[in-house]
Short mmCIF file of C-alpha atoms in Angstrom, two decimals:
data_model
loop_
_atom_site.label_atom_id
_atom_site.label_comp_id
_atom_site.label_asym_id
_atom_site.label_seq_id
_atom_site.Cartn_x
_atom_site.Cartn_y
_atom_site.Cartn_z
CA MET A 9 43.34 4.68 3.51
CA LYS A 10 40.65 6.17 5.87
CA LYS A 11 38.43 6.87 3.03
CA ILE A 12 38.44 3.39 1.62
CA ILE A 13 36.97 1.29 5.19
CA ASN A 14 34.58 4.62 5.70
CA VAL A 15 31.61 3.30 5.79
CA SER A 16 29.31 5.86 6.26
CA THR A 17 27.83 7.74 2.85
CA ALA A 18 27.03 11.43 1.65
CA PRO A 19 23.56 11.43 0.57
CA ALA A 20 24.40 12.50 -2.73
CA ILE A 21 26.09 9.23 -3.25
CA ASN A 22 23.24 7.48 -1.74
CA ASP A 23 20.84 8.85 -4.57
CA ILE A 24 23.48 8.30 -7.32
CA ALA A 25 23.36 4.98 -6.27
CA LEU A 26 19.84 4.34 -6.46
CA LEU A 27 19.25 6.48 -9.55
CA ILE A 28 22.03 3.34 -11.05
CA ALA A 29 20.80 0.80 -9.41
CA ARG A 30 17.18 1.74 -10.56
CA ALA A 31 17.65 2.61 -13.94
CA GLY A 32 20.15 -0.61 -14.34
CA ILE A 33 17.80 -3.23 -13.66
CA ALA A 34 15.26 -1.70 -14.86
CA ILE A 35 16.54 -1.47 -18.13
CA LEU A 36 17.97 -5.44 -18.03
CA MET A 37 14.41 -6.34 -16.95
CA LEU A 38 13.13 -4.83 -19.74
CA THR A 39 15.21 -7.21 -22.13
CA HIS A 40 13.43 -10.06 -20.49
CA GLY A 41 10.02 -8.71 -20.58
CA ILE A 42 10.37 -7.05 -24.13
CA PRO A 43 10.30 -10.59 -25.75
CA LYS A 44 7.22 -11.98 -23.80
CA MET A 45 5.42 -9.02 -24.81
CA MET A 46 6.10 -9.97 -28.46
CA MET A 47 5.09 -13.44 -27.28
CA LEU A 48 1.87 -12.02 -25.91
CA PHE A 49 0.82 -9.91 -28.72
CA SER A 50 2.38 -12.11 -31.82
CA GLY A 51 -1.12 -14.05 -32.20
CA VAL A 52 0.95 -17.36 -31.63
CA PRO A 53 -0.74 -19.67 -29.05
CA VAL A 54 1.24 -18.93 -25.80
CA GLN A 55 3.81 -20.93 -24.67
CA PHE A 56 4.43 -19.79 -21.27
CA PRO A 57 4.08 -21.51 -18.02
CA ALA A 58 0.67 -21.81 -16.58
CA VAL A 59 2.00 -20.90 -12.76
CA VAL A 60 -0.65 -20.30 -9.39
CA GLY A 61 -3.93 -22.31 -10.87
CA LEU A 62 -3.43 -19.31 -13.71
CA SER A 63 -3.90 -19.81 -17.67
CA PRO A 64 -0.48 -19.15 -19.87
CA GLU A 65 -2.11 -16.25 -21.13
CA LEU A 66 -2.60 -15.12 -17.89
CA SER A 67 0.35 -15.67 -15.71
CA LEU A 68 2.37 -14.54 -19.15
CA ALA A 69 0.50 -11.17 -19.28
CA LEU A 70 1.13 -11.16 -15.60
CA ALA A 71 4.67 -11.27 -16.19
CA VAL A 72 4.77 -9.04 -19.18
CA PHE A 73 2.99 -6.09 -16.99
CA ALA A 74 5.71 -6.59 -14.43
CA GLU A 75 8.42 -7.01 -16.55
CA VAL A 76 7.42 -4.03 -18.66
CA ALA A 77 5.19 -1.80 -17.62
CA CYS A 78 6.87 -2.10 -13.78
CA SER A 79 10.16 -1.31 -15.43
CA ILE A 80 9.48 1.85 -17.22
CA LEU A 81 8.14 3.36 -14.24
CA LEU A 82 11.08 2.08 -11.96
CA PHE A 83 13.11 3.23 -14.84
CA ALA A 84 11.26 6.87 -14.41
CA GLY A 85 11.29 6.97 -10.83
CA LEU A 86 7.41 7.02 -10.88
CA ALA A 87 5.54 5.37 -7.91
CA THR A 88 8.83 2.73 -6.93
CA ARG A 89 8.24 1.40 -4.74
CA LEU A 90 4.85 0.35 -5.70
CA ALA A 91 6.48 -0.32 -8.94
CA VAL A 92 9.04 -3.19 -6.98
CA VAL A 93 6.24 -5.12 -5.99
CA PRO A 94 4.88 -6.74 -9.14
CA LEU A 95 8.62 -7.25 -9.62
CA ILE A 96 9.54 -9.02 -6.58
CA MET A 97 5.89 -11.26 -6.64
CA THR A 98 7.29 -12.54 -10.46
CA MET A 99 11.44 -13.08 -8.94
CA LEU A 100 9.34 -15.74 -5.90
CA VAL A 101 7.18 -16.91 -8.39
CA ALA A 102 10.36 -17.21 -11.12
CA VAL A 103 12.99 -19.00 -8.09
CA LEU A 104 10.28 -20.70 -6.02
CA LEU A 105 7.37 -21.97 -8.86
CA VAL A 106 8.93 -22.20 -12.18
CA HIS A 107 12.83 -22.43 -11.43
CA GLY A 108 12.01 -24.36 -7.94
CA ALA A 109 13.27 -27.99 -8.99
CA ASP A 110 16.46 -26.90 -11.22
CA PRO A 111 19.76 -26.09 -9.80
CA PHE A 112 20.65 -23.04 -8.33
CA ALA A 113 22.91 -21.35 -11.37
CA LYS A 114 19.31 -21.05 -12.99
CA GLN A 115 17.64 -19.83 -9.54
CA GLU A 116 20.24 -17.09 -9.56
CA PRO A 117 19.24 -14.53 -11.85
CA ALA A 118 15.91 -14.69 -10.24
CA PHE A 119 17.68 -14.35 -7.02
CA GLN A 120 20.01 -11.47 -8.08
CA TYR A 121 16.75 -9.05 -9.24
CA LEU A 122 14.92 -10.13 -6.51
CA LEU A 123 17.77 -8.70 -4.21
CA VAL A 124 17.67 -4.94 -5.78
CA TYR A 125 14.06 -4.74 -5.84
CA VAL A 126 13.82 -5.41 -2.20
CA VAL A 127 16.59 -3.30 -1.71
CA LEU A 128 14.45 -0.63 -3.81
CA LEU A 129 11.55 -1.51 -1.79
CA PHE A 130 13.19 -0.47 1.50
CA MET A 131 15.26 2.86 0.35
CA GLY A 132 12.44 4.39 -2.25
CA SER A 133 13.53 6.41 -5.43
CA GLY A 134 16.13 8.84 -4.22
CA LYS A 135 16.44 12.58 -5.26
CA TYR A 136 16.86 11.93 -8.73
CA SER A 137 13.16 10.51 -9.44
CA VAL A 138 9.88 11.72 -10.51
CA ASP A 139 8.73 10.67 -7.27
CA TYR A 140 11.00 13.27 -5.89
CA LEU A 141 9.77 15.95 -7.68
CA LEU A 142 6.43 15.19 -7.11
CA GLN A 143 6.65 14.95 -3.51
CA GLY A 144 8.55 18.27 -3.84
CA ARG A 145 5.38 19.75 -5.62
CA LEU A 146 2.99 18.39 -3.38
CA ARG A 147 4.89 20.31 0.13
CA ARG A 148 4.78 23.48 -1.93
CA VAL A 149 1.32 23.54 -2.40
CA PRO A 150 -0.37 25.61 0.19
CA SER A 151 -2.40 24.03 2.85
CA GLU A 152 -6.00 24.92 3.23
CA VAL A 153 -6.58 28.11 5.15
CA ARG A 154 -8.08 28.34 8.22
CA PRO A 155 -11.17 30.78 8.90
CA GLU A 156 -8.83 32.60 11.70
CA GLN A 157 -6.06 33.20 8.83
CA ASN A 158 -8.69 34.08 6.23
CA SER A 159 -9.92 37.17 8.52
CA ARG A 160 -6.28 38.36 9.56
CA ILE A 161 -5.32 38.37 5.76
CA LEU A 162 -8.83 40.56 4.64
CA ASN A 163 -8.39 42.81 7.40
CA LYS A 164 -4.63 43.60 6.57
#
């Protein structure tokens, strides 16, 4: 019974949860972004809402960047905190502007994406990510040798 109501978790479980959240939300968002990318590159006149004074083409291009490029980065766990920023902004636009006058049921999917992106913004990508691999490599790079260390090394 204690395990069921225990609120603390092991770091390994947190990293697995972040991996599942990152990969899952990225794949789900790609199902929205890829059709938009096809629309953008189809050569057909763009039928997309113009938001915040931007043209429909630019609005669509920004949505494609966030929903495809940033989702791929998110899936890999590369620059995760930076990648979720355009996704958060895209979901805010969807909730507040595109579906602002719609009933909550129409806004709810964008809210759900937004919640996961905000959690990933705060938590980062976790251990199972490219960010983690790069962080390990950056830590192993030797720092610049100071002159006094250099003379000790040469005198040995």
